[in-house]
Amino acid sequence: MKGRAMRGAFFALLAGISIALPSSAEEQFDLSRLSHGMMGVDIPSGPYYIIRRSIEEQEILVKKYGQKNLRSGHKDFMLIKAVSPDSDCALAHVEKGNSEYAHHPIYEIGGFLDLCSCAWFDLTGRRQSESCPGSDLEIAPHQFLHDEVVVIGE
């Protein structure tokens, strides 16, 4: 009985330590199977979107911002926090030419819509909505190990 109580106390102590000490917030992802589009990942440091930009999207963004100013470690990919800096609401990914948004400027370039405010962002995470001031999207802390493998997290 005493051994069982000691073991219980030990596991309670470990549980307390794991709450006090954050777990590793880094995770590695193989992007080789991600065709054009987006995938969501949920790791301890937050939900993130990983977007593979199409060649056309890359050309539009390079023309607008230059090759070295795409706010990501790789021209093909964009890694952003999946919540809006304005409202903490989820962001909707809208692909260029999505007819559901033909009335909105996002139709022309694609990007992200804040589902709880008027904000919208391009595929670099930059705010495009002039009538809705605020900050750009948070870029996920990341590092590419090579072209198709990324480590996300602190």
CSV table of C-alpha atoms in Angstrom, one decimal:
chain,number,residue,atom,x,y,z
A,1,MET,CA,0.0,0.0,0.0
A,2,LYS,CA,2.8,2.4,0.9
A,3,GLY,CA,4.5,1.7,-2.5
A,4,ARG,CA,1.3,2.5,-4.3
A,5,ALA,CA,0.9,5.8,-2.4
A,6,MET,CA,4.5,6.7,-3.2
A,7,ARG,CA,4.0,5.9,-6.9
A,8,GLY,CA,0.8,8.0,-6.9
A,9,ALA,CA,2.7,10.9,-5.3
A,10,PHE,CA,5.5,10.6,-7.8
A,11,PHE,CA,3.1,10.7,-10.8
A,12,ALA,CA,1.3,13.7,-9.3
A,13,LEU,CA,4.6,15.5,-8.9
A,14,LEU,CA,5.5,14.7,-12.6
A,15,ALA,CA,2.1,16.0,-13.7
A,16,GLY,CA,2.7,19.2,-11.7
A,17,ILE,CA,6.1,19.6,-13.3
A,18,SER,CA,4.8,19.1,-16.8
A,19,ILE,CA,2.2,21.8,-16.3
A,20,ALA,CA,4.8,24.2,-14.9
A,21,LEU,CA,7.4,23.5,-17.7
A,22,PRO,CA,6.1,24.0,-21.3
A,23,SER,CA,6.6,21.1,-23.7
A,24,SER,CA,8.6,21.6,-26.8
A,25,ALA,CA,6.6,23.7,-29.3
A,26,GLU,CA,8.7,22.6,-32.3
A,27,GLU,CA,7.4,20.1,-34.8
A,28,GLN,CA,8.8,18.9,-38.1
A,29,PHE,CA,6.6,18.6,-41.2
A,30,ASP,CA,7.2,17.0,-44.6
A,31,LEU,CA,5.6,19.2,-47.2
A,32,SER,CA,6.4,17.0,-50.2
A,33,ARG,CA,2.8,15.8,-50.4
A,34,LEU,CA,1.2,19.2,-50.1
A,35,SER,CA,0.2,20.2,-53.5
A,36,HIS,CA,-1.1,23.8,-54.2
A,37,GLY,CA,-3.3,24.8,-51.3
A,38,MET,CA,-3.2,24.8,-47.6
A,39,MET,CA,-3.0,22.5,-44.6
A,40,GLY,CA,-3.6,23.4,-40.9
A,41,VAL,CA,-1.3,22.2,-38.1
A,42,ASP,CA,-2.0,22.5,-34.4
A,43,ILE,CA,1.0,22.5,-32.2
A,44,PRO,CA,1.4,23.8,-28.6
A,45,SER,CA,2.5,27.3,-29.7
A,46,GLY,CA,-0.7,27.7,-31.7
A,47,PRO,CA,-2.7,26.7,-34.8
A,48,TYR,CA,-0.8,27.5,-38.0
A,49,TYR,CA,-1.5,27.4,-41.7
A,50,ILE,CA,1.0,26.1,-44.2
A,51,ILE,CA,0.3,27.3,-47.7
A,52,ARG,CA,2.0,26.2,-50.9
A,53,ARG,CA,1.8,29.1,-53.3
A,54,SER,CA,1.1,28.4,-56.9
A,55,ILE,CA,3.6,29.6,-59.6
A,56,GLU,CA,1.1,32.3,-60.6
A,57,GLU,CA,0.7,33.5,-57.0
A,58,GLN,CA,4.5,33.6,-56.5
A,59,GLU,CA,4.9,35.7,-59.7
A,60,ILE,CA,2.2,38.2,-58.5
A,61,LEU,CA,3.9,38.5,-55.1
A,62,VAL,CA,7.4,38.8,-56.4
A,63,LYS,CA,6.3,41.5,-58.8
A,64,LYS,CA,4.7,43.4,-56.0
A,65,TYR,CA,7.2,42.9,-53.2
A,66,GLY,CA,10.4,41.5,-54.7
A,67,GLN,CA,12.0,38.0,-54.4
A,68,LYS,CA,13.5,38.6,-50.9
A,69,ASN,CA,10.5,40.2,-49.3
A,70,LEU,CA,7.8,37.5,-49.2
A,71,ARG,CA,7.9,37.2,-45.4
A,72,SER,CA,8.7,33.5,-45.4
A,73,GLY,CA,11.8,31.3,-45.5
A,74,HIS,CA,10.8,29.8,-48.9
A,75,LYS,CA,9.2,31.3,-51.9
A,76,ASP,CA,6.9,28.4,-52.4
A,77,PHE,CA,5.5,28.3,-48.9
A,78,MET,CA,3.8,30.7,-46.4
A,79,LEU,CA,3.5,29.8,-42.7
A,80,ILE,CA,1.2,32.0,-40.6
A,81,LYS,CA,-0.7,31.9,-37.3
A,82,ALA,CA,-4.2,30.7,-38.2
A,83,VAL,CA,-5.9,33.4,-36.2
A,84,SER,CA,-6.4,37.1,-36.9
A,85,PRO,CA,-4.3,39.7,-35.0
A,86,ASP,CA,-7.4,41.9,-34.7
A,87,SER,CA,-10.1,39.5,-33.4
A,88,ASP,CA,-8.4,36.2,-32.5
A,89,CYS,CA,-10.9,34.6,-34.9
A,90,ALA,CA,-10.1,31.9,-37.4
A,91,LEU,CA,-8.8,33.0,-40.8
A,92,ALA,CA,-10.4,31.7,-44.0
A,93,HIS,CA,-8.0,30.9,-46.8
A,94,VAL,CA,-9.4,32.1,-50.2
A,95,GLU,CA,-7.8,30.9,-53.4
A,96,LYS,CA,-7.4,33.4,-56.2
A,97,GLY,CA,-10.4,33.3,-58.5
A,98,ASN,CA,-12.8,31.7,-56.0
A,99,SER,CA,-16.2,32.8,-57.5
A,100,GLU,CA,-17.8,32.9,-54.0
A,101,TYR,CA,-15.7,36.0,-53.4
A,102,ALA,CA,-16.1,37.7,-56.9
A,103,HIS,CA,-17.4,40.8,-55.2
A,104,HIS,CA,-14.3,41.2,-53.0
A,105,PRO,CA,-10.8,42.3,-53.9
A,106,ILE,CA,-9.4,39.0,-52.5
A,107,TYR,CA,-10.8,37.4,-55.7
A,108,GLU,CA,-8.0,38.9,-57.7
A,109,ILE,CA,-5.1,37.7,-55.6
A,110,GLY,CA,-6.2,35.2,-53.0
A,111,GLY,CA,-5.3,35.4,-49.4
A,112,PHE,CA,-7.0,35.3,-46.0
A,113,LEU,CA,-10.2,36.8,-44.5
A,114,ASP,CA,-10.7,37.5,-40.9
A,115,LEU,CA,-14.1,35.9,-40.3
A,116,CYS,CA,-15.0,38.4,-37.5
A,117,SER,CA,-13.8,41.7,-38.9
A,118,CYS,CA,-13.3,43.6,-42.1
A,119,ALA,CA,-9.6,42.6,-42.4
A,120,TRP,CA,-8.1,40.7,-45.3
A,121,PHE,CA,-4.5,39.7,-46.1
A,122,ASP,CA,-2.6,38.7,-49.1
A,123,LEU,CA,-0.5,35.5,-49.4
A,124,THR,CA,2.5,37.2,-47.7
A,125,GLY,CA,0.3,37.8,-44.7
A,126,ARG,CA,0.3,41.6,-45.3
A,127,ARG,CA,-2.9,43.5,-44.5
A,128,GLN,CA,-4.7,44.7,-47.6
A,129,SER,CA,-7.8,46.2,-46.1
A,130,GLU,CA,-7.2,50.0,-45.9
A,131,SER,CA,-10.6,50.6,-44.3
A,132,CYS,CA,-9.7,48.2,-41.5
A,133,PRO,CA,-6.4,49.3,-39.9
A,134,GLY,CA,-4.3,46.9,-37.8
A,135,SER,CA,-1.3,44.7,-38.0
A,136,ASP,CA,-0.1,42.1,-40.5
A,137,LEU,CA,-0.6,38.4,-39.9
A,138,GLU,CA,1.9,36.7,-37.5
A,139,ILE,CA,4.5,34.6,-39.4
A,140,ALA,CA,5.0,31.3,-37.7
A,141,PRO,CA,8.5,30.8,-36.3
A,142,HIS,CA,10.0,28.3,-38.7
A,143,GLN,CA,13.1,27.0,-40.4
A,144,PHE,CA,13.4,25.0,-43.6
A,145,LEU,CA,15.7,22.0,-43.2
A,146,HIS,CA,15.5,21.6,-47.0
A,147,ASP,CA,13.0,22.4,-49.8
A,148,GLU,CA,10.3,20.1,-48.5
A,149,VAL,CA,10.8,19.8,-44.7
A,150,VAL,CA,10.1,22.6,-42.3
A,151,VAL,CA,10.4,22.8,-38.5
A,152,ILE,CA,7.7,25.0,-37.0
A,153,GLY,CA,7.9,26.4,-33.5
A,154,GLU,CA,10.1,28.4,-31.0
